[in-house]
Tab-separated table of C-alpha atoms in Angstrom:
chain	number	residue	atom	x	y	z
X	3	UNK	CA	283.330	118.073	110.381
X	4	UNK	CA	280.413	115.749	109.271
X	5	UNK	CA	280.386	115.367	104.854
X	6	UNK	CA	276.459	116.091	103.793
X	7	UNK	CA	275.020	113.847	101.186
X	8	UNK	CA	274.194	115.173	98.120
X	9	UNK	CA	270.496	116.026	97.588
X	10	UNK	CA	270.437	116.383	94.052
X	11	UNK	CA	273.120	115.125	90.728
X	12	UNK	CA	273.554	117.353	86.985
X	13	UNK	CA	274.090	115.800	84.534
X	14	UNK	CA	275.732	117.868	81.571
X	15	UNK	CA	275.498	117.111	77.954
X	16	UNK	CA	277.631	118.616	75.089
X	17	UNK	CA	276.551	118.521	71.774
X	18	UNK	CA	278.962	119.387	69.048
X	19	UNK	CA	277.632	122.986	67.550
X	20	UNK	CA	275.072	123.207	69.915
X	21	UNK	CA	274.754	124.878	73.378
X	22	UNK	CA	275.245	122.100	76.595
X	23	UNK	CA	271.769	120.990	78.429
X	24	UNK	CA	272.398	119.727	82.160
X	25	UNK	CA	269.846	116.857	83.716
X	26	UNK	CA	269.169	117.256	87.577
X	27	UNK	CA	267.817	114.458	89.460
X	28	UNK	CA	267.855	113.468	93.145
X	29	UNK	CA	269.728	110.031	94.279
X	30	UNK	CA	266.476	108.344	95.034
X	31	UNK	CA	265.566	108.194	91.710
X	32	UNK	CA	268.828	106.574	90.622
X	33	UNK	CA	268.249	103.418	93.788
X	34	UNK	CA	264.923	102.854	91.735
X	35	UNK	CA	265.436	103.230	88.189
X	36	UNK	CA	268.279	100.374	89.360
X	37	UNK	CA	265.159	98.337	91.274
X	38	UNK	CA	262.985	98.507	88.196
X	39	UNK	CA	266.329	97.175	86.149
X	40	UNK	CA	266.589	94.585	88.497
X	41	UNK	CA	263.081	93.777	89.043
X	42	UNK	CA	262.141	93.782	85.228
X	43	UNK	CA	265.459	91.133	83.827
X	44	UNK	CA	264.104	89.249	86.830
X	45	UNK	CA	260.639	88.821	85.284
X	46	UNK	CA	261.881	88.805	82.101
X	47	UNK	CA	264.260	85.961	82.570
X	48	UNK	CA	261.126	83.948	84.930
X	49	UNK	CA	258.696	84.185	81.920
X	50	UNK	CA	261.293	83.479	79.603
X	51	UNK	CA	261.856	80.269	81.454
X	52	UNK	CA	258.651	79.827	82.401
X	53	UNK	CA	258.704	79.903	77.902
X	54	UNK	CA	260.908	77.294	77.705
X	55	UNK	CA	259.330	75.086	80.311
X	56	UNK	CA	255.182	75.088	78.748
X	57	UNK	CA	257.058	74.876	74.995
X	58	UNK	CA	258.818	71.630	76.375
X	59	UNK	CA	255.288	70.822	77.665
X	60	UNK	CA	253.596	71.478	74.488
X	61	UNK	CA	256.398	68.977	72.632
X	62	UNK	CA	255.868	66.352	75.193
X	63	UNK	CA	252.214	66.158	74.974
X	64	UNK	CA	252.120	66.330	71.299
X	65	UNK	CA	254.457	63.712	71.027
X	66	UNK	CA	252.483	61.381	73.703
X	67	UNK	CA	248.949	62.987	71.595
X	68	UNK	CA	251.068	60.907	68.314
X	69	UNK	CA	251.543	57.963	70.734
X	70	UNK	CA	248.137	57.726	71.674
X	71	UNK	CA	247.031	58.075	68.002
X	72	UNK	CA	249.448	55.446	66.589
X	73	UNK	CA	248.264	53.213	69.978
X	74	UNK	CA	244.603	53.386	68.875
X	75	UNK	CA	245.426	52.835	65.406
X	76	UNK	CA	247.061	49.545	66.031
X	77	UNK	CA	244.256	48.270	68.669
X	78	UNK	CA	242.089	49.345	65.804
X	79	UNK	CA	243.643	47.354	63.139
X	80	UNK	CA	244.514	44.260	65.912
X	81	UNK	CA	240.599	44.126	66.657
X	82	UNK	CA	240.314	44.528	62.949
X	83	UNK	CA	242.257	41.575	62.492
X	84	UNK	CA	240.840	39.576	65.635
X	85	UNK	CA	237.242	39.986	63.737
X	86	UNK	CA	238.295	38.460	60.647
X	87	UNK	CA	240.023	35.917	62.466
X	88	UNK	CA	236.961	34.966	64.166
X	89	UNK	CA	235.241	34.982	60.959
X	90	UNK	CA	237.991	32.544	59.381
X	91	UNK	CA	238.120	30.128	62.850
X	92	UNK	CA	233.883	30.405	62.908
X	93	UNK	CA	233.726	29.431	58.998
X	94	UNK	CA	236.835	26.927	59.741
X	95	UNK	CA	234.837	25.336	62.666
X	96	UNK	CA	232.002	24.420	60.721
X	97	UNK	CA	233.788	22.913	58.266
X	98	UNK	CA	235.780	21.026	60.706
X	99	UNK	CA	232.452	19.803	61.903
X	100	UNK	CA	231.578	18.493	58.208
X	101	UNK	CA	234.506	17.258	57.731
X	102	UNK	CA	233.992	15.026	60.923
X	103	UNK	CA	230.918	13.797	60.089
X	104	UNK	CA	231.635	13.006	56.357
X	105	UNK	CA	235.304	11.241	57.912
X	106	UNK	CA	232.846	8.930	59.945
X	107	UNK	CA	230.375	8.002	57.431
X	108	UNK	CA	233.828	6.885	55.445
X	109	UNK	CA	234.741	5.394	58.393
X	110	UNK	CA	231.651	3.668	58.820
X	111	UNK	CA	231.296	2.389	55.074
X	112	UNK	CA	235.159	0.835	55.050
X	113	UNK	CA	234.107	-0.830	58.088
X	114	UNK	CA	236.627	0.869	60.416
X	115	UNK	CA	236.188	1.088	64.054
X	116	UNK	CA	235.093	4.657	65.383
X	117	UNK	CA	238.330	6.671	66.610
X	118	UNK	CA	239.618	7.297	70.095
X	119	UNK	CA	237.937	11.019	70.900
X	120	UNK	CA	239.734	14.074	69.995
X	121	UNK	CA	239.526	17.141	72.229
X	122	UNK	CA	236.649	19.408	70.908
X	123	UNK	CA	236.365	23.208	69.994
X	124	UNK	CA	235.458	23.574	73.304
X	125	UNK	CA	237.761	21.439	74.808
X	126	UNK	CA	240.535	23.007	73.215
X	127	UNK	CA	243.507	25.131	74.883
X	128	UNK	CA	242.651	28.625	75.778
X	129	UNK	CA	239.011	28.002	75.504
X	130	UNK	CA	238.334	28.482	79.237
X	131	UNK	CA	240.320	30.909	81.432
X	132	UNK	CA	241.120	30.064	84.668
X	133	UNK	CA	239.488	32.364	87.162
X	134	UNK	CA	235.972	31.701	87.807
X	135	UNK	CA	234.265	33.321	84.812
X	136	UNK	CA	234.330	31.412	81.353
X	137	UNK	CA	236.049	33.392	78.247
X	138	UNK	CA	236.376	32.762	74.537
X	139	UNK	CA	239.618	31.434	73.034
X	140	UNK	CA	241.784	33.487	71.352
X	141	UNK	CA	241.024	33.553	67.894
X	142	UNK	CA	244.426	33.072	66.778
X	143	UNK	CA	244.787	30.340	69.495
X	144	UNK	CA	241.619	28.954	68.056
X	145	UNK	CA	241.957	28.851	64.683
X	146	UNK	CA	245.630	27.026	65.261
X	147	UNK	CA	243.763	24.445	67.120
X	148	UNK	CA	240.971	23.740	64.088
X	149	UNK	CA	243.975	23.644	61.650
X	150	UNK	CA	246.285	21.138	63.874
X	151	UNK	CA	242.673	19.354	63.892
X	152	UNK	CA	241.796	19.252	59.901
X	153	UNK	CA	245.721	18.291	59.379
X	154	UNK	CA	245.068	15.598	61.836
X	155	UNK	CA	241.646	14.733	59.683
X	156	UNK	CA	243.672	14.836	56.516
X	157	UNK	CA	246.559	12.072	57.926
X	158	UNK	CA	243.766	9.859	58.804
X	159	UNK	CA	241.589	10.508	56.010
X	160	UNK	CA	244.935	9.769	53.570
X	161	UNK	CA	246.681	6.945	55.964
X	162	UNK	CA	244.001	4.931	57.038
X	163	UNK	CA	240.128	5.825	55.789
X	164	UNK	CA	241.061	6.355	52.287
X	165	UNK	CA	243.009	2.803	51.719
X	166	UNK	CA	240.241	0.613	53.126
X	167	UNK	CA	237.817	2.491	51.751
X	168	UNK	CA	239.429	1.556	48.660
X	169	UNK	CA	239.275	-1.920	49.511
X	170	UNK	CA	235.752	-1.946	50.731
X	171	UNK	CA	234.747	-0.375	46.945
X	172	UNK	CA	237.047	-3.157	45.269
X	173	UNK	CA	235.379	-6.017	46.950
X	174	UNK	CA	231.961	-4.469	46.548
X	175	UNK	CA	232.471	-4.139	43.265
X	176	UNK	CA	233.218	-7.838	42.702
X	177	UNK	CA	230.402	-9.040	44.166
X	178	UNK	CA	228.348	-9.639	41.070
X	179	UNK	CA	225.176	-7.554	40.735
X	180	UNK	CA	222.037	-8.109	38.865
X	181	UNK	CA	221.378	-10.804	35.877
X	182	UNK	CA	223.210	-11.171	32.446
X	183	UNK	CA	220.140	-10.507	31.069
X	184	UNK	CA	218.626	-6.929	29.918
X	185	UNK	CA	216.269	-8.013	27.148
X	186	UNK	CA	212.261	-9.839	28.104
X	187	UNK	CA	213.676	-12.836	29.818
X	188	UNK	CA	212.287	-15.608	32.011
X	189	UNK	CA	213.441	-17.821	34.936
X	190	UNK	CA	212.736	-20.833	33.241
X	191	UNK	CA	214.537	-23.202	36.618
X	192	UNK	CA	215.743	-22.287	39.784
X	193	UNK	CA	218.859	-22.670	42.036
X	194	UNK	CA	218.876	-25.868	43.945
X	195	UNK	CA	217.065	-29.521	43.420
X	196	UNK	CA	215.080	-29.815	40.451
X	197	UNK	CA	213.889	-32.493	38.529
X	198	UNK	CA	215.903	-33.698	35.982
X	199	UNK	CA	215.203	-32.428	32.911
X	200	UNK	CA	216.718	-35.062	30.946
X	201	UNK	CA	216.134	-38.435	32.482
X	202	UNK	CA	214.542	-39.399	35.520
X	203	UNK	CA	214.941	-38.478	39.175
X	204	UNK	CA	216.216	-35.286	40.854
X	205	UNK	CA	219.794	-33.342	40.608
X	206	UNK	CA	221.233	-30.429	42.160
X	207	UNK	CA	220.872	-27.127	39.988
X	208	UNK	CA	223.763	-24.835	40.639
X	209	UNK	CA	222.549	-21.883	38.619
X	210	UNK	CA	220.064	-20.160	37.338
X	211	UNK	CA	218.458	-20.866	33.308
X	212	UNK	CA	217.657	-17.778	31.985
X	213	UNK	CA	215.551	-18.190	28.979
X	214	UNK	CA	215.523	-15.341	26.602
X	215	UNK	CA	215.731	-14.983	22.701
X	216	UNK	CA	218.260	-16.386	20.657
X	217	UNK	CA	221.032	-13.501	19.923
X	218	UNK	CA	220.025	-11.575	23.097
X	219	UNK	CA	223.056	-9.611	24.618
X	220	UNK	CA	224.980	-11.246	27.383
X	221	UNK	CA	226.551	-9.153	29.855
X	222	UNK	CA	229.261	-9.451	32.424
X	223	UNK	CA	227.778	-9.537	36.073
X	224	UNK	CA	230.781	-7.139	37.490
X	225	UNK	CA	234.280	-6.787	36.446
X	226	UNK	CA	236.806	-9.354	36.031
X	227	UNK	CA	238.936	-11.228	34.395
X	228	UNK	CA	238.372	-13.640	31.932
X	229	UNK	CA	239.939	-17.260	32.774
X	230	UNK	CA	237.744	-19.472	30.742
X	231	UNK	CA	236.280	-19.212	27.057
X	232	UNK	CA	235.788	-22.447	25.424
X	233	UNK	CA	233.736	-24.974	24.957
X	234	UNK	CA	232.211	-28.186	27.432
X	235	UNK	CA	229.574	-30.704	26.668
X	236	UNK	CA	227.291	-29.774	29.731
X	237	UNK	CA	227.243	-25.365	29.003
X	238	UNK	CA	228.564	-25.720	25.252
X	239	UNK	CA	230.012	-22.561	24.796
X	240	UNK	CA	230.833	-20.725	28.133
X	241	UNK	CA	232.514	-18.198	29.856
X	242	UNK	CA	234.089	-18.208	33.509
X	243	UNK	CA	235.453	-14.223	34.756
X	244	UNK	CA	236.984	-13.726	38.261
X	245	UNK	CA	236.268	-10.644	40.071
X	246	UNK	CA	238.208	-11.576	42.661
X	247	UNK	CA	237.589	-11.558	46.430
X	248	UNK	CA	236.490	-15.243	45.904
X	249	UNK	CA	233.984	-14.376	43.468
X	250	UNK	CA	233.444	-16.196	39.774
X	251	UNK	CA	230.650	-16.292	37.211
X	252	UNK	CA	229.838	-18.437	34.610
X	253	UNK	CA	227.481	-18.053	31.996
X	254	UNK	CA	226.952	-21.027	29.222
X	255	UNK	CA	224.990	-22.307	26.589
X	256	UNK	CA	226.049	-19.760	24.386
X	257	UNK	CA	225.910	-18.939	20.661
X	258	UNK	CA	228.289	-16.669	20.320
X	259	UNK	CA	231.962	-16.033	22.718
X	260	UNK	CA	232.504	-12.387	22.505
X	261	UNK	CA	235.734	-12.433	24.786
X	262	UNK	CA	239.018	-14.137	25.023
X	263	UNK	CA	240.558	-15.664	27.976
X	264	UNK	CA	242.620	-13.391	30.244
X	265	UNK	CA	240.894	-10.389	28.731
X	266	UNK	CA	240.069	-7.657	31.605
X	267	UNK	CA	235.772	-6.584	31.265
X	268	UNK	CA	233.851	-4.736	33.406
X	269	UNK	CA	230.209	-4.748	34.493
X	270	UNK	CA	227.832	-4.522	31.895
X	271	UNK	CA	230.290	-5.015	29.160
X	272	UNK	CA	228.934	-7.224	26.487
X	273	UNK	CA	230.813	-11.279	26.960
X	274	UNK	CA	228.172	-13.381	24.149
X	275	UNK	CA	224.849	-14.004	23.117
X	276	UNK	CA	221.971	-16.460	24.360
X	277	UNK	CA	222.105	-19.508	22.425
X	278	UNK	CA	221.131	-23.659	23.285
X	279	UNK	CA	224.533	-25.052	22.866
X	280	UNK	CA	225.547	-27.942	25.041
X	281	UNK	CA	223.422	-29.715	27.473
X	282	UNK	CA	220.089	-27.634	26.762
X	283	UNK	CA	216.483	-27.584	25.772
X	284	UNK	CA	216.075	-23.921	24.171
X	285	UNK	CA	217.627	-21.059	24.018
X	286	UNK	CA	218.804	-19.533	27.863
X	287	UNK	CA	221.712	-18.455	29.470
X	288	UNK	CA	222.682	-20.583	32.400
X	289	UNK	CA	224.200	-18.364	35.079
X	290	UNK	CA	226.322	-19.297	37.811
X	291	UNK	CA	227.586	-17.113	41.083
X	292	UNK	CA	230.958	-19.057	42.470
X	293	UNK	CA	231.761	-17.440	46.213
X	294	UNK	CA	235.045	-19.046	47.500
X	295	UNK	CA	234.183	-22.161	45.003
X	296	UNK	CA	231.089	-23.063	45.661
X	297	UNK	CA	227.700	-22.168	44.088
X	298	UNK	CA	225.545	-19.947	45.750
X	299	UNK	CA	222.186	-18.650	44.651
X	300	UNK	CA	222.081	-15.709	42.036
X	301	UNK	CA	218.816	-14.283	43.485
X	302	UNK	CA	220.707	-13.230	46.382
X	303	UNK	CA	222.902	-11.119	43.920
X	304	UNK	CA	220.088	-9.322	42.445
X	305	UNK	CA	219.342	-5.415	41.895
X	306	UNK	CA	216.995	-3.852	44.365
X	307	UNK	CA	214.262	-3.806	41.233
X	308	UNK	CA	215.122	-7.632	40.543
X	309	UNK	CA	214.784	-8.431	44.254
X	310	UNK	CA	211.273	-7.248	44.645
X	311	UNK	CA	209.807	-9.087	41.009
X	312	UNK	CA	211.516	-12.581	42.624
């Protein structure tokens, strides 16, 4: 005998003090209130995922959003920092190329030959890529260069310019300059043959005669060294300084000997006054320029001003 199926289920519900209610409902109903179950913890647990996954998202591109901040930032403060490192190599450059210029004219007044070239600004590494198209040096890469270049300028400035320009000053500044003479003065006989002023005939004149007032100031020609302050029959009382570099003065016929033998003066400092003492017809100064011991002529030893009133 064939079982039939249910068509319809009670449920019965007691309550305590209260009369029972019974729920009827057919089977149907029970496969799809399971479905919807089913169907809804399905969705439920998809958009819950689904959650999960765009909040991971959201982290993710926040955190690359703080990347790309912190990334712009630092390009910011690197181009920042390329600018004023442009500014410093541009300013540094120019200097350089003063510094040059001024190192030559040194170079040129010690009397130094000109140096072997150095590789330029724009000969210098990075300053040229190497595909086709011409870029500017790193600034960093540039201003390392101009530094490595101005220490260079610095050795040679301190090794080699600086010590014979030294030199060149020191023997320029022996070479005697201008007359002993400041007050109204004369050229009362010349360098070279001259009559004799005391007898007859002709004699070689190995100075210049300097007439001026008796008393007038006598001052050293450049600085030396005094090896000589006495007293001969031809100058009377004279004076002989070495400046060195083969140069020696002498100035005689003097009244009065200011200085002392071995005693250091320098140009312009007072040595005696014009007198006639010695071999002499009046008051002068008789002045002498010695180059490597022999007489040469004190006009060619004269001050620009002095040169153009010979």
């Amino acid at each position: 005998m064939r079982r039939r199926i249910a068509t319809r289920y009670t449920v019965i519900v007691a309550r305590t003090g209260r009369a029972p209610f019974s729920v009827s409902f057919r089977p149907v109903w029970v496969f799809l209130g399971v479905a919807l179950l089913l169907g809804w913890g399905g969705v439920t647990a998809y958009l819950y995922q689904r959650h999960l996954l765009a909040q991971e998202a959201l982290a993710r591109l926040e955190s690359l959003s703080r990347e790309a901040r912190d990334l712009t930032l630092k390009l910011e403060a690197e181009r920042d920092r390329n600018e004023a490192l442009s500014v410093e190599a541009a300013a540094m450059l120019e200097r350089l190329g003063a510094l040059e210029d001024e190192l030559d004219r040194l170079r040129e007044r010690a009397g130094l030959p000109e140096p072997q070239s150095t590789p330029t600004s724009e000969q210098s590494p990075g300053a040229n890529n190497q595909g086709g198209g011409q870029a500017l040096p790193d600034a960093e890469v540039l201003l390392e260069t101009v530094r490595g270049r101005m220490d260079q300028l610095a050795r040679s400035l301190n090794q080699e310019v600086a010590p014979a320009l030294q030199e060149t000053l020191a023997r320029e500044a022996a070479r005697p300059r201008g007359l002993p003479i400041r007050a109204e003065y004369y050229i009362s006989s010349g360098f070279g043959v001259r009559r004799n002023p005391f007898g007859k005939g002709y004699e070689f004149h190995d100075g210049l005669d300097i007439a001026a007032w008796y008393g007038v100031p006598i001052y050293a020609t450049a600085p030396g060294t005094v090896v000589t302050a006495g007293w001969s029959r031809i100058f009377g009382n004279y004076v002989v300084i070495d400046h060195g570099y083969g140069y020696r003065t002498l100035y005689g016929h003097m009244s009065r000997i200011r200085v002392k033998r071995g005693q250091r003066v320098e140009r312009g400092q007072r040595i005696g006054d014009v007198g006639s003492t010695g071999r002499s017809s009046g008051p002068h100064v008789h002045y002498t320029v010695f180059r490597n011991g022999k007489p040469v002529d004190p006009r060619d030893y004269l001050d620009p001003v002095q040169q153009a009133e010979r």
